Short mmCIF file of C-alpha atoms and ligand atoms in Angstrom, two decimals:
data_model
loop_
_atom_site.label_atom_id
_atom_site.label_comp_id
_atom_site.label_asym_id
_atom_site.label_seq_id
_atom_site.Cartn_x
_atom_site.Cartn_y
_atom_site.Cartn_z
CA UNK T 1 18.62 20.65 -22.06
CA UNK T 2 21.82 21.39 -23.68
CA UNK T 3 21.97 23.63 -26.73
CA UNK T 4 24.28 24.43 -29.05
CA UNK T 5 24.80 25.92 -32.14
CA UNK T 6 28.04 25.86 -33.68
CA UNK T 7 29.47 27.67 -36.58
CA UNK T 8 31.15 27.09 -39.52
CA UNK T 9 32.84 30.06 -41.23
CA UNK T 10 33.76 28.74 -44.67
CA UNK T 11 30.49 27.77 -45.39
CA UNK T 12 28.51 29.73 -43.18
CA UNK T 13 26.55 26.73 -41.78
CA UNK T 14 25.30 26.76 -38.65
CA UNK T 15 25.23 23.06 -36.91
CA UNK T 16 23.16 22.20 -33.69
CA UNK T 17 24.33 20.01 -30.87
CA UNK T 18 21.70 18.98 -28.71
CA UNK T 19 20.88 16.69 -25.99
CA UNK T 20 18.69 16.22 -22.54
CA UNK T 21 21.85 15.65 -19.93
CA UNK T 22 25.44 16.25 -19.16
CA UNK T 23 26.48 12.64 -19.39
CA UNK T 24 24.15 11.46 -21.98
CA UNK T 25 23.22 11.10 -25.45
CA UNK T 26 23.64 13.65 -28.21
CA UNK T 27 22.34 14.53 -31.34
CA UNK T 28 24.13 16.98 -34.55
CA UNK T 29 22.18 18.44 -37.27
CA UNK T 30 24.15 19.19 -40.14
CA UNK T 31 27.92 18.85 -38.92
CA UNK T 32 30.89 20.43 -41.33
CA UNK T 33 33.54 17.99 -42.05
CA UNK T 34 36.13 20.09 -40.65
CA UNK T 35 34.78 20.75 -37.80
CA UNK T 36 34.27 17.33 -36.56
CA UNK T 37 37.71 17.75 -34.23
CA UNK T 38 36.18 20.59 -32.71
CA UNK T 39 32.70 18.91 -31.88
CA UNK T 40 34.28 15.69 -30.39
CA UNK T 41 36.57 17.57 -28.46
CA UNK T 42 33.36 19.62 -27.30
CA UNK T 43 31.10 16.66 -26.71
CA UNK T 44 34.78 15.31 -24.18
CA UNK T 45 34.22 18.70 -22.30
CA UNK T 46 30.25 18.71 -21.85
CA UNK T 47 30.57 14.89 -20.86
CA UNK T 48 27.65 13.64 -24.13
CA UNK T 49 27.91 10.98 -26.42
CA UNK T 50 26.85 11.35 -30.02
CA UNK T 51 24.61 8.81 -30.62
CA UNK T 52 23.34 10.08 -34.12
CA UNK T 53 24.37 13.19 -36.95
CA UNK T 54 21.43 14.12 -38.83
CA UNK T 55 21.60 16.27 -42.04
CA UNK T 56 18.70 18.22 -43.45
CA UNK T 57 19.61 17.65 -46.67
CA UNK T 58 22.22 17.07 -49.41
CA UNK T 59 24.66 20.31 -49.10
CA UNK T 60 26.04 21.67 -51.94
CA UNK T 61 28.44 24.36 -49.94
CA UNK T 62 30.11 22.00 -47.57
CA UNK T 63 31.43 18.31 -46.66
CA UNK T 64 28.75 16.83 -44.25
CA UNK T 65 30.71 15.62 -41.25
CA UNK T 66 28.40 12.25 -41.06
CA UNK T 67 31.00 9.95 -42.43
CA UNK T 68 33.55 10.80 -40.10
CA UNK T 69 31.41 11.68 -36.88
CA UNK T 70 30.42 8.04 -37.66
CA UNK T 71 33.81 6.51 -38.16
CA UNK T 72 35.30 8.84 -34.96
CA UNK T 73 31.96 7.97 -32.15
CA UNK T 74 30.64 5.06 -33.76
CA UNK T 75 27.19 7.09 -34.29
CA UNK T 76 24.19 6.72 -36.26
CA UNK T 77 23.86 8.54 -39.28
CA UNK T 78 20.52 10.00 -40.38
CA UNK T 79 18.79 11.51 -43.25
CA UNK T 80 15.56 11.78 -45.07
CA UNK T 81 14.01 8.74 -47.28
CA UNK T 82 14.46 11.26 -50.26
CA UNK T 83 18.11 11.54 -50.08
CA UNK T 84 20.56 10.81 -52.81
CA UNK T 85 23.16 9.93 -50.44
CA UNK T 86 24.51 6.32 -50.94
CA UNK T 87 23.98 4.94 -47.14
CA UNK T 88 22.98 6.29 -44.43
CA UNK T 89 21.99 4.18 -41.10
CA UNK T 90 18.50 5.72 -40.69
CA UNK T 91 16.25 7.25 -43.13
CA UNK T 92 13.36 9.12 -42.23
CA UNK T 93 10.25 10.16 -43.66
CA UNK T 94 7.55 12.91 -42.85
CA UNK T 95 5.80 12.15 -39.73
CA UNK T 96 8.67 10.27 -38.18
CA UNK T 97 10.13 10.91 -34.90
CA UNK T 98 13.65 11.41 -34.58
CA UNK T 99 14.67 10.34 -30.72
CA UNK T 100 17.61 10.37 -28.54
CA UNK T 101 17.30 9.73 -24.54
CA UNK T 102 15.41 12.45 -23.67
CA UNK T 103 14.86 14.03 -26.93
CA UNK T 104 12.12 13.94 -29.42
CA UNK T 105 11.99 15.62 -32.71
CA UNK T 106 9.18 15.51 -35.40
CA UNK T 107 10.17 14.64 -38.83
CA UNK T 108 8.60 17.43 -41.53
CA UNK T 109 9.44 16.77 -45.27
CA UNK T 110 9.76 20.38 -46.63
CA UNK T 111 10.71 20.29 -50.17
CA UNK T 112 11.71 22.62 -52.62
CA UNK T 113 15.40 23.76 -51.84
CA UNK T 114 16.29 20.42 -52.44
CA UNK T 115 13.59 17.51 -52.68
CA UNK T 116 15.72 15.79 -50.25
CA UNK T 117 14.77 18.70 -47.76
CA UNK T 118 13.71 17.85 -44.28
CA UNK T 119 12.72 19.84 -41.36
CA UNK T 120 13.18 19.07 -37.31
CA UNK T 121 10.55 20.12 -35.34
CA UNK T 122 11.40 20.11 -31.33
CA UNK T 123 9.01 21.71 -29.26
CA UNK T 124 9.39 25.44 -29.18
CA UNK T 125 11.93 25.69 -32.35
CA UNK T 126 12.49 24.27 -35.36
CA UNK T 127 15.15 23.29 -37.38
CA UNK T 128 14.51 24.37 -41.19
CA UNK T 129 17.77 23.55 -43.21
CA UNK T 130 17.84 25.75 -46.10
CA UNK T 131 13.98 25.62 -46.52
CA UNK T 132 13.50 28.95 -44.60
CA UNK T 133 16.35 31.23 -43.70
CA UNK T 134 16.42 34.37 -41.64
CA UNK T 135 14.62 36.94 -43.83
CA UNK T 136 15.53 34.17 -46.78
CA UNK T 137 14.31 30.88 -47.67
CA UNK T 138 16.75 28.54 -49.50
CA UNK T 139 17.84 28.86 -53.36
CA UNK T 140 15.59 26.60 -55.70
CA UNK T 141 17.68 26.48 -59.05
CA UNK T 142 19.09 23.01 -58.72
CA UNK T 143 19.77 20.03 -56.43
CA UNK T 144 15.74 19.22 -57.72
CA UNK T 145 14.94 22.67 -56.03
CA UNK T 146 11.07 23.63 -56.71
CA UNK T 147 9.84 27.04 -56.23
CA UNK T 148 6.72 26.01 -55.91
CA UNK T 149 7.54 23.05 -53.77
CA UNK T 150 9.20 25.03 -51.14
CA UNK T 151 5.73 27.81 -51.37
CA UNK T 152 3.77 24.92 -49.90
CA UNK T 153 6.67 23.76 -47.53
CA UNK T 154 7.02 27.35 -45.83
CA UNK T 155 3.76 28.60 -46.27
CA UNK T 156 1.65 25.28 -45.78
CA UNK T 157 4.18 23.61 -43.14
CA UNK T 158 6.57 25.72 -41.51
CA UNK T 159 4.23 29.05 -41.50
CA UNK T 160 1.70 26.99 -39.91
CA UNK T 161 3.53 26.32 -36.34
CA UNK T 162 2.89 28.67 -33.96
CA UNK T 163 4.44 32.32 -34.16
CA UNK T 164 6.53 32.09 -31.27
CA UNK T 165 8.18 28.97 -32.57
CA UNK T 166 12.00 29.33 -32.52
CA UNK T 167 13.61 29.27 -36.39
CA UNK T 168 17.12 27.57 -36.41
CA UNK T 169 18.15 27.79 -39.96
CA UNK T 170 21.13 25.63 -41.32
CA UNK T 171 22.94 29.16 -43.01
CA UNK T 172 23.46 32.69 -42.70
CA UNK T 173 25.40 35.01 -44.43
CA UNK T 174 24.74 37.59 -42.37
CA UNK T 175 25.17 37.21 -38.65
CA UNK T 176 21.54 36.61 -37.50
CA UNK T 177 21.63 33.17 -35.35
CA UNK T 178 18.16 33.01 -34.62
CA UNK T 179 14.42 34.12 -35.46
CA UNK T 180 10.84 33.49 -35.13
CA UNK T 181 8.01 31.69 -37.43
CA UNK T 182 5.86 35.22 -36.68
CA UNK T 183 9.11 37.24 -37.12
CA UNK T 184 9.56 35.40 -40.61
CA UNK T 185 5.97 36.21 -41.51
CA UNK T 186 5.93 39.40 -41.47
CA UNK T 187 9.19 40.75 -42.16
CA UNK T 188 11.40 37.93 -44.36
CA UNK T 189 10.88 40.02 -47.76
CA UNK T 190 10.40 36.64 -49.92
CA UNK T 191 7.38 35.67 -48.04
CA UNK T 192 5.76 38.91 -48.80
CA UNK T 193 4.09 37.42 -51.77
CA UNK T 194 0.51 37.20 -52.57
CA UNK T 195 0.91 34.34 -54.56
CA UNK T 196 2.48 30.92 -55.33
CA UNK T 197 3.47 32.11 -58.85
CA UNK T 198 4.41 35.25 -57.74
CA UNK T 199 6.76 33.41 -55.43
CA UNK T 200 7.78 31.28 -58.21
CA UNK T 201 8.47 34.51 -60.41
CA UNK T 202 10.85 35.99 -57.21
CA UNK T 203 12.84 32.91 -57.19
CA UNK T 204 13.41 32.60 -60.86
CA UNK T 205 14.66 35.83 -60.96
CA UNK T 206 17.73 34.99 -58.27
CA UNK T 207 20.41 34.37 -60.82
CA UNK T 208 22.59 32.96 -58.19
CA UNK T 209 26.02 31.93 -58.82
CA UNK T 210 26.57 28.48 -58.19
CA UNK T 211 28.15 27.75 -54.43
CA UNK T 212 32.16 27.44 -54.43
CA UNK T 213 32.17 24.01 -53.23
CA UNK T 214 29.34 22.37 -55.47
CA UNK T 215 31.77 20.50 -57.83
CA UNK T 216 33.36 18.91 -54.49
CA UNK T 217 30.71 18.93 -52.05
CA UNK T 218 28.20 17.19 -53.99
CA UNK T 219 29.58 14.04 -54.84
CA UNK T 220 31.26 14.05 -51.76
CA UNK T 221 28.06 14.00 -49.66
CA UNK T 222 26.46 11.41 -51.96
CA UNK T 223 29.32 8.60 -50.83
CA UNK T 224 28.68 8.84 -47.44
CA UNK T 225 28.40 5.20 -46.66
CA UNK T 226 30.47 3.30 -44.69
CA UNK T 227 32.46 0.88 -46.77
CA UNK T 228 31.21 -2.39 -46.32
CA UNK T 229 33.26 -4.23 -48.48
CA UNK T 230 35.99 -4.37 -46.22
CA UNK T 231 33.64 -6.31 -43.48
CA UNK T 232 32.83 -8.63 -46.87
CA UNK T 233 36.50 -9.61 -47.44
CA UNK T 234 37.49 -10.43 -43.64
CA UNK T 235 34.50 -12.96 -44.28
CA UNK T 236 32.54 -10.91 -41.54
CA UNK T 237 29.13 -10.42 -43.82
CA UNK T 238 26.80 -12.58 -45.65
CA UNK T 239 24.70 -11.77 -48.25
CA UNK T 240 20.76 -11.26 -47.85
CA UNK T 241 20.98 -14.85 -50.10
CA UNK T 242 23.20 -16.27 -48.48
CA UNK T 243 21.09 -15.18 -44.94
CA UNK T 244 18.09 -16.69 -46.03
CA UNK T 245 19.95 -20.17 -46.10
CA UNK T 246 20.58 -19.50 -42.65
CA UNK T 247 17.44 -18.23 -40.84
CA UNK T 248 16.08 -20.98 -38.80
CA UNK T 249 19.19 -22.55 -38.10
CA UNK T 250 19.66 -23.72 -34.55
CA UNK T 251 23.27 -22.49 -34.34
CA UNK T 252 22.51 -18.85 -35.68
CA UNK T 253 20.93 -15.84 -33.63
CA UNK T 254 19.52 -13.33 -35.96
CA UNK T 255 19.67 -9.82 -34.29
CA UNK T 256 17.92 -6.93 -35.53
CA UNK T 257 19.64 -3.62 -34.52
CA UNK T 258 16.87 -1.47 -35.99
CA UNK T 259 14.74 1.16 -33.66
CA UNK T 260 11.37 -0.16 -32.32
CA UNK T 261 9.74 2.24 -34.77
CA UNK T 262 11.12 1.25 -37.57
CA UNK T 263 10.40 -2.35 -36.97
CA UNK T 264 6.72 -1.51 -36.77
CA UNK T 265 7.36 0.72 -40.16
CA UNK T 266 9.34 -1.87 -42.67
CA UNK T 267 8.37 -5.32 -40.74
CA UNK T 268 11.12 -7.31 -40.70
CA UNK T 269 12.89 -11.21 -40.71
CA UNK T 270 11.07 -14.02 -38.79
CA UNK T 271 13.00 -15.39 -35.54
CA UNK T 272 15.20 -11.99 -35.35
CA UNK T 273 15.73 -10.76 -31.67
CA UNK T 274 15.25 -7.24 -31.05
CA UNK T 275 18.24 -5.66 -29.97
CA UNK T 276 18.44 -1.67 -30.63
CA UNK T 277 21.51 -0.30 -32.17
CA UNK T 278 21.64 2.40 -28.80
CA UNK T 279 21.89 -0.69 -26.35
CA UNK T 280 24.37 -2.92 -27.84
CA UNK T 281 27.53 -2.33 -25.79
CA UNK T 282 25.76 -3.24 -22.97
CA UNK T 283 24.20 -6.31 -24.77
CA UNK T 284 28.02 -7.83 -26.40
CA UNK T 285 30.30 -7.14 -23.37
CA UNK T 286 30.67 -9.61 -20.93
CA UNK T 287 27.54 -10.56 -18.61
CA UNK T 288 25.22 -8.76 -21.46
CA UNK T 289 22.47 -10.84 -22.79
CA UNK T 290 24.22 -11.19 -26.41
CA UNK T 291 27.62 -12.67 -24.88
CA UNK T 292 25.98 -14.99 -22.52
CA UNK T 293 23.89 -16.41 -25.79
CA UNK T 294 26.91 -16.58 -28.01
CA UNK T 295 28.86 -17.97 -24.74
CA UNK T 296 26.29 -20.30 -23.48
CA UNK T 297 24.87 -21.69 -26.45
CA UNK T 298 27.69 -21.60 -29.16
CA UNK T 299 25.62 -19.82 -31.51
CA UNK T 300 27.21 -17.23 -33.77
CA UNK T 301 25.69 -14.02 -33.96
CA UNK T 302 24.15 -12.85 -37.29
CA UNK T 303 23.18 -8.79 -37.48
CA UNK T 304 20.87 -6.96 -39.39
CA UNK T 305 19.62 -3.42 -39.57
CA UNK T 306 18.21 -1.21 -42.56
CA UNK T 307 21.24 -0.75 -44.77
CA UNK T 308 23.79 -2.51 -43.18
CA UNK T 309 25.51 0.62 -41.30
CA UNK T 310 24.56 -0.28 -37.71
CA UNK T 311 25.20 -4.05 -38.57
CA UNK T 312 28.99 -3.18 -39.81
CA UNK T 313 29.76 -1.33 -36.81
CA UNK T 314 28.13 -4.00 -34.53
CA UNK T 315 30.35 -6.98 -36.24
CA UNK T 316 33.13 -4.95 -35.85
CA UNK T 317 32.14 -4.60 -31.43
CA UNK T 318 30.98 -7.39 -31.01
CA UNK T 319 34.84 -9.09 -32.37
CA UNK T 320 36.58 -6.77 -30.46
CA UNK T 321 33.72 -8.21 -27.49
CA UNK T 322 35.68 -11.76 -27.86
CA UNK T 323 32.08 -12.76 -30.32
CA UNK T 324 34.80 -13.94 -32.50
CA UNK T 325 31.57 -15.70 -35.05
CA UNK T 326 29.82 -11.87 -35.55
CA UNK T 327 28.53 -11.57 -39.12
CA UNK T 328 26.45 -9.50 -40.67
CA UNK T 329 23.62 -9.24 -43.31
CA UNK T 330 25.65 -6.91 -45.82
CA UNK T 331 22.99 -4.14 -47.18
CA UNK T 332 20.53 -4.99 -44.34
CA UNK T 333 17.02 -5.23 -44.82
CA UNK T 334 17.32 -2.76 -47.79
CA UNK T 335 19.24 -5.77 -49.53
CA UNK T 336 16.94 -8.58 -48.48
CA UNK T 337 14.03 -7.19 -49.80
CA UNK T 338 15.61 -6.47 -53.24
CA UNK T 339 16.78 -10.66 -53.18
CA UNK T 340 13.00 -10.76 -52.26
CA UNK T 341 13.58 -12.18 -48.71
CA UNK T 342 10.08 -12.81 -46.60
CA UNK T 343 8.76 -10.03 -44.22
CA UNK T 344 6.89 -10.42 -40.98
CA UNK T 345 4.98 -7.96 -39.84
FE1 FE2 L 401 21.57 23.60 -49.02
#
């Protein structure tokens, strides 16, 4: 496996690159905006390709490097169901898996820093955000934070994995990069609490100064989507309406870009072909199953995924592919539900 965690000064945020094989996919938990040069130009030296950029939550200290890690490699972007970010390709919810080749990490919603706080399980460490720090957990005073939230989180969730389990936290101030669940237990002096309101009463008594960046970073990391609009005007998208005049028509091929899991999850539009966002370069260029349809049979292709993200960016390959008739369903799934568009399961 390939492991890194990467630094970011300003902020003090630690991100993690991670991925099975030199030459393969990659993954990035919370990325820093400007350190995205510095991460592609890593990811050119160890030979990997980003395939998604995850955050744990909605920072408040620092630009997430999502947008532009997605505009740059063409990557997914990821984040919990809870977050207030506009769009974001794939959202995930507690008990999901989230997988690259080779890589599978277990979705734990840990609340109470944030209620947009999620934690990455992958088999021998963890990656806790700002829900549990080394020998800190996460401030609670705003952002939705919960005291007692993040009490059941760490001591009902996180606490619970076994005490060699490797913490990865997204932050620290003081030059620790790594610890232990047992290590955490016994000596992280806010878990050393004999109660939920006594942890409550600890974290009320913080009086934290609020981070540098908030004013910025905030709204920043809540327009994260990709801008759709532009796709709308070039006449590459349809509407989820405007879709459902088209489904069943002879000279349309509906594609879903969605994971397999997420199909089984959300359902989704009768006739659609199943074509996963991670395979489609091989699938548009020339001898892939997508060009030979749109070659053979004339029909232009019509794409779909959750919220549109995946779809954009796969109009936008499969034109420069020669598909010159690529559209896509603008807002995805998310949209055709809300115009009430039929669901198969
Ligand atoms: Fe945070």
């Amino acid at each position: 496996m390939i492991f890194r965690q990467l630094f970011d000064q300003t902020s003090g945020t630690y991100s993690y690159l991670l991925a099975s094989r030199a030459g393969g996919e990659a993954l990035i938990i919370d990325p820093v905006l400007e350190k995205v040069e510095r991460y592609i130009q890593l990811m050119r030296e160890l030979d990997l390709r980003l395939v998604k950029a995850v955050d744990t939550h909605l920072h408040a200290d620092h630009i997430t490097g999502l947008g532009a890690l997605r505009d740059r490699t063409h990557c997914i972007t990821v984040m919990g169901e809870r977050t207030k970010a506009d769009v974001v390709s794939i959202r995930l919810a507690d008990g999901d898996k989230l997988r690259i080749e080779g890589l599978c990490l277990d979705v734990l919603y840990t609340p109470g820093h944030t209620d947009d706080s999620y934690s990455f399980l992958m088999q021998d460490r963890v990656f806790t955000g700002d829900t549990l720090l080394i020998r800190g957990t996460g401030r609670t005073d705003f952002q939705n934070g919960d005291a007692r939230a993040q009490y059941e989180s760490i001591f009902g969730r996180l606490l619970a994995l076994p005490e060699e389990t490797f913490v990865f936290p997204a932050h620290d101030y003081k030059g620790d990069t790594v610890s232990t669940i047992g290590e955490e237990k016994r000596y992280n002096p806010r878990l050393q609490v004999k109660s939920v309101d006594e942890y409550v009463t600890l974290m009320a008594g913080l009086n934290l100064p609020n981070p540098k960046m908030m004013d910025v970073a905030v709204p920043a990391n809540m327009r994260v989507g990709l801008a759709q609009e532009e796709l709308a005007r070039r006449g590459w998208s349809v509407t989820a309406r405007e879709a459902m005049a088209l489904i069943g028509r002879s000279d349309i091929a509906l594609i879903d870009l969605r994971e397999p899991e997420e199909r089984k999850r959300h359902g989704g539009i009768a006739g659609a072909l199943s074509v996963p966002y991670a395979e489609l370069a091989e699938n548009i260029g020339t001898g892939g199953v997508l060009h030979e349809l749109a070659m053979a049979t004339g029909k232009s292709i019509l794409f779909f995924c959750a919220f549109g993200e995946r779809s954009a960016m796969a109009v936008q390959a499969a034109r420069d592919a020669g598909l010159g008739a690529a559209r896509h369903i603008q807002g995805g799934l998310d949209a055709w539900l809300k115009a009430d568009g039929p669901i198969v399961h």
